Coordinates of C-alpha atoms in Angstrom, one line a residue:
X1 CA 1.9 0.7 -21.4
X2 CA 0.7 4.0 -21.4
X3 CA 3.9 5.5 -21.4
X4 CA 5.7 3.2 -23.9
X5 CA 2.8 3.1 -26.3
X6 CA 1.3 7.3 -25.9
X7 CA 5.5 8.3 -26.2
X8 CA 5.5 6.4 -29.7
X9 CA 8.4 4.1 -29.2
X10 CA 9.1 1.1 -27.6
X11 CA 10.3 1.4 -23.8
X12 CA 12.5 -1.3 -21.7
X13 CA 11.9 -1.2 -17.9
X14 CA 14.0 -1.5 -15.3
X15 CA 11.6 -2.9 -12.6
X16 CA 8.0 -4.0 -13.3
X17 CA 5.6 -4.6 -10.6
X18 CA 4.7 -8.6 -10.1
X19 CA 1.2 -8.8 -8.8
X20 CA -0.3 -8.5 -11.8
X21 CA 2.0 -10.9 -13.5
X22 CA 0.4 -11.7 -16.8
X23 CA 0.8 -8.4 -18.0
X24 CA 4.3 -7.9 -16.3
X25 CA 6.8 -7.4 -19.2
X26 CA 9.8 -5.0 -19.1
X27 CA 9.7 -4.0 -23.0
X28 CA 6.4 -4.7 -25.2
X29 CA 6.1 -6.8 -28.1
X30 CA 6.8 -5.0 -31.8
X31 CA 3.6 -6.6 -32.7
X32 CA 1.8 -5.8 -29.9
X33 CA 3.2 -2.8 -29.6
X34 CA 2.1 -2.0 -33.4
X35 CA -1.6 -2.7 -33.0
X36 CA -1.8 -0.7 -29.5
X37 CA -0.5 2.0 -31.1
X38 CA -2.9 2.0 -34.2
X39 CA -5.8 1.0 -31.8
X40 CA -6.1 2.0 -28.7
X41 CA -8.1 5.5 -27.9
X42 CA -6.8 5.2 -24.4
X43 CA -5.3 3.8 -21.6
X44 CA -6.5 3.3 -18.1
X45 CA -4.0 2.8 -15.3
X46 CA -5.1 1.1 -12.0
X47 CA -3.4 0.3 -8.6
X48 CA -3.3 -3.2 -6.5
X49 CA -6.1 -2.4 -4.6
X50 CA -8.4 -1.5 -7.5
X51 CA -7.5 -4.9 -9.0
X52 CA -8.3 -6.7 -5.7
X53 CA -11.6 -4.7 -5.5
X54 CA -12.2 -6.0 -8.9
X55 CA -11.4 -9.6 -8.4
X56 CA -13.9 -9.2 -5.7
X57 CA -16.6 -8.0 -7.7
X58 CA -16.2 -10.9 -10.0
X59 CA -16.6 -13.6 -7.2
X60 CA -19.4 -11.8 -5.6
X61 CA -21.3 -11.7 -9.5
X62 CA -19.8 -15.4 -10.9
X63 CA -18.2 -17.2 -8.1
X64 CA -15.2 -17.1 -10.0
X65 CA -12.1 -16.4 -8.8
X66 CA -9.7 -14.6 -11.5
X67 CA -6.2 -13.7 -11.3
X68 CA -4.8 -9.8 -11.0
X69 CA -3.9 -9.5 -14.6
X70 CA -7.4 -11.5 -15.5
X71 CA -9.1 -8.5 -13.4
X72 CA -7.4 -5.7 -15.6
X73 CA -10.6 -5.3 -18.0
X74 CA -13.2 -5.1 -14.9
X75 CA -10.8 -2.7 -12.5
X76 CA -10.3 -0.6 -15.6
X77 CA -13.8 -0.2 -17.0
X78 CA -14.6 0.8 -13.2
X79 CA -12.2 3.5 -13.1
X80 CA -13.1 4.9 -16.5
X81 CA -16.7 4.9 -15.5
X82 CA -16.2 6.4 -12.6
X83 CA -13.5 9.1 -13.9
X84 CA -16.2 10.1 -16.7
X85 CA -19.3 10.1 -14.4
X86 CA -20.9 7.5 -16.9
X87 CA -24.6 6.0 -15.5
X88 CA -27.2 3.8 -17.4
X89 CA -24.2 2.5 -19.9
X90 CA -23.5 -1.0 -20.8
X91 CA -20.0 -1.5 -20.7
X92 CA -17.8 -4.6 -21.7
X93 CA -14.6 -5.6 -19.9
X94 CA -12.5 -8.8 -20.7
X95 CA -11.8 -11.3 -18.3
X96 CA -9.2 -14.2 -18.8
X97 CA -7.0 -15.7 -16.3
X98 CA -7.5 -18.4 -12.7
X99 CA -4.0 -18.6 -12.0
X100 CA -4.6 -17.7 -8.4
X101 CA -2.5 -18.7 -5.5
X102 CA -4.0 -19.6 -2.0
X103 CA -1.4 -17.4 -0.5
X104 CA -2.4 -14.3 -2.6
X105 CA -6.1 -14.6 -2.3
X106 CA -5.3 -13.3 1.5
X107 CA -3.4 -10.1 -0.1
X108 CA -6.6 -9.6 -2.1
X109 CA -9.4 -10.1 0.3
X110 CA -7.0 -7.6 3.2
X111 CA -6.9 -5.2 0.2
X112 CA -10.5 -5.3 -1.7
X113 CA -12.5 -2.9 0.7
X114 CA -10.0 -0.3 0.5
X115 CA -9.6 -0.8 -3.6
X116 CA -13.5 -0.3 -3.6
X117 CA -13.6 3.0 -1.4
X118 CA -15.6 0.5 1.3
X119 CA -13.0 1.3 3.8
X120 CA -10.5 3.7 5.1
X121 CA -7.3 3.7 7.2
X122 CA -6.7 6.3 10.0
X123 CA -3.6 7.1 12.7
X124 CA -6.0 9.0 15.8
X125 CA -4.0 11.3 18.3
X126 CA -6.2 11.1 21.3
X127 CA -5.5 12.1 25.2
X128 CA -4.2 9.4 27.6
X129 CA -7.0 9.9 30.0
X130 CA -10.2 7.9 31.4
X131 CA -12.9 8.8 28.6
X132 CA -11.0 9.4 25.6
X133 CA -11.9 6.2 24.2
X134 CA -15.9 6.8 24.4
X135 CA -15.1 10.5 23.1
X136 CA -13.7 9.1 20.2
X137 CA -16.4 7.1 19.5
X138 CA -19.2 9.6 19.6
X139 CA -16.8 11.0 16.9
X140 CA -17.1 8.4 14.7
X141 CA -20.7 8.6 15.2
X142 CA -21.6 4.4 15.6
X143 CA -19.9 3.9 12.3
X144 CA -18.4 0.4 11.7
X145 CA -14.8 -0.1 12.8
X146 CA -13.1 -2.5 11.0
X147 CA -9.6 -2.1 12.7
X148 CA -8.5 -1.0 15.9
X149 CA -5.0 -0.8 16.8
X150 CA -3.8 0.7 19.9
X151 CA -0.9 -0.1 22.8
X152 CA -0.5 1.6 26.0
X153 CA 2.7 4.3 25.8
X154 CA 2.9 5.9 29.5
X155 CA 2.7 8.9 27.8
X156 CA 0.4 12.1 27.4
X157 CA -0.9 11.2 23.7
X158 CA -2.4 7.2 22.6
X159 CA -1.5 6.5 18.9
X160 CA -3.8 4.6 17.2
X161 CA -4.9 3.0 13.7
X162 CA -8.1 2.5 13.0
X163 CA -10.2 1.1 9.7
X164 CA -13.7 2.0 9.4
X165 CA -16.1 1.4 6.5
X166 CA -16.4 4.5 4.6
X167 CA -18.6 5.1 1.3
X168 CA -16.5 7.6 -0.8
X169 CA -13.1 10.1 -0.6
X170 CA -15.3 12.9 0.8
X171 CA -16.7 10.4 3.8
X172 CA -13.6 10.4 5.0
X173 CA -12.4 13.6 4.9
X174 CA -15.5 14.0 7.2
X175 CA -14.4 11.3 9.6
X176 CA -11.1 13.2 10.2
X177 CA -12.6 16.7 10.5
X178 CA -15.3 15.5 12.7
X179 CA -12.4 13.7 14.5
X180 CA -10.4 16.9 14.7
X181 CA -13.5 18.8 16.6
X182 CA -13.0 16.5 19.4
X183 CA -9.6 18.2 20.3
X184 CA -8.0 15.3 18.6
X185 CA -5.7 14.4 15.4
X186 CA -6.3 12.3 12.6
X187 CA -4.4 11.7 9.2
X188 CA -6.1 9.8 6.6
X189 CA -3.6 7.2 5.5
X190 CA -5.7 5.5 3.2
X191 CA -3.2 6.1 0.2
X192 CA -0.3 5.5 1.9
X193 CA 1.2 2.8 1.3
X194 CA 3.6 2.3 4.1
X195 CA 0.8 2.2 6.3
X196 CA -1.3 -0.3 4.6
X197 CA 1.6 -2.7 4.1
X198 CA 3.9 -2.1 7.6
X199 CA 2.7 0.7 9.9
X200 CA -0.8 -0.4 11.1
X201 CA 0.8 -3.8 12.2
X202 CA 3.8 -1.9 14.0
X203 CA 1.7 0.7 15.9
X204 CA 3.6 0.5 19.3
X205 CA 7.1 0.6 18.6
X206 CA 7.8 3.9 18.8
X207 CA 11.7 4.2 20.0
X208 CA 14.0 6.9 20.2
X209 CA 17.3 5.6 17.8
X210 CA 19.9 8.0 16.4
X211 CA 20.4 8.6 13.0
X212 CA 17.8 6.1 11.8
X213 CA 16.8 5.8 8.3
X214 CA 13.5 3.7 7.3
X215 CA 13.8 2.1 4.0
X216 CA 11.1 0.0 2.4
X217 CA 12.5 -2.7 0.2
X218 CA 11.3 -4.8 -2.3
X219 CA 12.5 -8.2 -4.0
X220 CA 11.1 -11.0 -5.6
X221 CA 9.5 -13.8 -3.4
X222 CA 11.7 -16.8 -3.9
X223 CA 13.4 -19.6 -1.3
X224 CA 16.8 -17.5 -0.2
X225 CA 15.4 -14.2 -1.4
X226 CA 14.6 -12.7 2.6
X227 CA 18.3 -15.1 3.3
X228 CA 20.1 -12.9 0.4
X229 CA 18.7 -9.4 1.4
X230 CA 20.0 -10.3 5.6
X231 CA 23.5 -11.5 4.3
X232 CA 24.0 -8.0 2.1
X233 CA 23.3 -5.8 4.7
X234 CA 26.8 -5.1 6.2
X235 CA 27.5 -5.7 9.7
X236 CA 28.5 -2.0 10.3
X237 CA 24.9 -1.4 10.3
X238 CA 22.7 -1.6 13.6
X239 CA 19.1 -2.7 12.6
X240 CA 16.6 -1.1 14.7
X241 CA 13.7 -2.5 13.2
X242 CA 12.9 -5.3 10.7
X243 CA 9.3 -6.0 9.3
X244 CA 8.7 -8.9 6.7
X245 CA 5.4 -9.4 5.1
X246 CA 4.6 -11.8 2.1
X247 CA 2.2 -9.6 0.7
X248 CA 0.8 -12.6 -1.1
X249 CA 2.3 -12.3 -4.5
X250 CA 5.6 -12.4 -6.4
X251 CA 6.9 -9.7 -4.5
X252 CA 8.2 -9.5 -0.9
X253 CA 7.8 -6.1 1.4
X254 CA 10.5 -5.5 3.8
X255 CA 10.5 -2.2 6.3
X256 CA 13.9 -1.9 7.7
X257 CA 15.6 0.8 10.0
X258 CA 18.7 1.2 10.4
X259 CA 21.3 3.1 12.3
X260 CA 23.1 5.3 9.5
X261 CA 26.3 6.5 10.8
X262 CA 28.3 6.7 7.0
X263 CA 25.9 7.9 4.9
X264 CA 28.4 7.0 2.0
X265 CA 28.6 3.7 2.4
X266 CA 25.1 3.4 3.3
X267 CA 24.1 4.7 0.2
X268 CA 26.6 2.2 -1.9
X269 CA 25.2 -0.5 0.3
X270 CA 21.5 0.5 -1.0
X271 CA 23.1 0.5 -4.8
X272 CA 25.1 -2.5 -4.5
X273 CA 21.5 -4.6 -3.0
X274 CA 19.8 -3.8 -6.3
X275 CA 16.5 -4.0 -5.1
X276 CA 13.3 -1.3 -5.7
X277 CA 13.6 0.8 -2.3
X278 CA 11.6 3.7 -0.9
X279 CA 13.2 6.1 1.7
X280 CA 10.1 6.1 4.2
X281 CA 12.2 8.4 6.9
X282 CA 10.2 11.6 6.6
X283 CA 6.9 9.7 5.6
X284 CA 4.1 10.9 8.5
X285 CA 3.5 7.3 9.5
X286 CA 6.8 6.5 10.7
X287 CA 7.2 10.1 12.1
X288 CA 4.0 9.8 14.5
X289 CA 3.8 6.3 15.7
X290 CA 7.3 4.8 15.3
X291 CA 9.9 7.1 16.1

């Protein structure tokens, strides 16, 4: 919206975003369109997890459980509120909108802490040694961990992911530096969404594959959808690792690698498939605790 209405003209999408399906439309109304353009002063734009953080907030003050585009109003008002440093203001934000699958509520409640600042997601590089684990502990000082990820590698280094209950951006820029004087790493991966969605349920897997490339692909969630997406990739391919996740929603999340020995036909087999794709090869996650 903001980019259709704010450039004056009426804009047809190629690929909209499902979650929020009520106000999922590839080209605006010319009446709607009309009075957003007379009307509005602004526009607010929001990501999944702000709308799951607001659907919480709604059940926690109602018991009412709304849908993702029903949330728009309260996950907006919050971000404007919060972008303007407003306090002691009464602000209004329309709800509308139950249509909530049982399936989805899980998506929501995995992704409601992190949409509220309430938690954060971390990859640790500690020493394989006796002790490590209690030294990374005293650098977390006691806080609450949420989620603790971690598999034995016969090597030097123990990747890890961990969640911990945080209270703002600069809380957890303190957990990794306090992390960091420990003669350790940490990379808050809070924002990324590989991690969130694929990584922290991989950690583990790290393999050695030539030419690899990690793509995350997305497709709607229907009956034959995952069956399509196998039966395209060509057989020339060697897969060397495969994650599905139904995230909940209209819109499946598959992590793939795959051994890339034609990069031309690789790249026509990417076109030809047709769905929304991210290259995740050089993203840090995969780089640290999967390759």
């Amino acid at each position: 919206y903001q980019r259709r209405v704010h450039g004056g003209k009426r804009i047809e999408e190629k690929e909209v975003g499902l979650f929020a399906d009520g106000a999922a439309v590839r080209q605006v109304g010319e009446e709607p369109f009309r009075i957003c353009k007379q009307l509005l002063d602004g526009v607010v734009l929001v990501n999944n997890d702000e709308l799951c953080a607001a659907i919480k907030d709604s059940f926690l003050d109602t018991r009412s459980v709304l849908e993702p585009a029903g949330a728009l109003g309260i996950a907006g008002a919050k971000k404007y509120i919060q972008t303007n440093g407003w306090k002691g203001k009464h602000v209004v934000a329309v709800t509308s909108g139950a249509n909530m699958s049982f399936s989805r509520l899980k998506f929501v409640a995995e992704r409601a802490e992190l949409g509220e600042g309430a938690e954060g997601l971390f990859t640790v590089m500690i020493p394989e040694r006796p002790g490590a684990f209690r030294d990374l502990y005293n650098a977390v000082e006691e806080r609450n961990i949420t989620g603790f990820n971690y598999r034995y590698s016969q090597q030097d280094v123990a990747f890890i992911y961990m969640s911990i209950s945080v209270t703002s951006i600069e809380d957890r820029r303190s957990i990794v530096d306090r992390i960091c004087q420990y003669d350790m790493k940490a990379i808050d991966v809070t924002d990324n969404e590989m991690a969130k969605a694929h990584g922290r349920f991989l950690t583990g897997g790290r393999a050695c594959v030539p030419d690899e490339r990690l793509i995350r692909f997305s497709f709607p969630e229907r009956p034959g959808a995952l069956k399509r997406f196998l039966e395209c990739i060509p057989t020339t391919f060697n897969i060397s690792l495969f994650h599905y996740r139904n995230i909940g929603g209209d819109v499946a999340s598959v992590l793939v690698g795959i051994q890339v020995s034609d990069e031309k036909g690789f790249e026509e087999f990417v076109s030809n498939l047709g769905y929304p794709h991210v290259d995740e090869t050089d993203n840090d996650v995969y780089q640290m605790l999967l390759k």
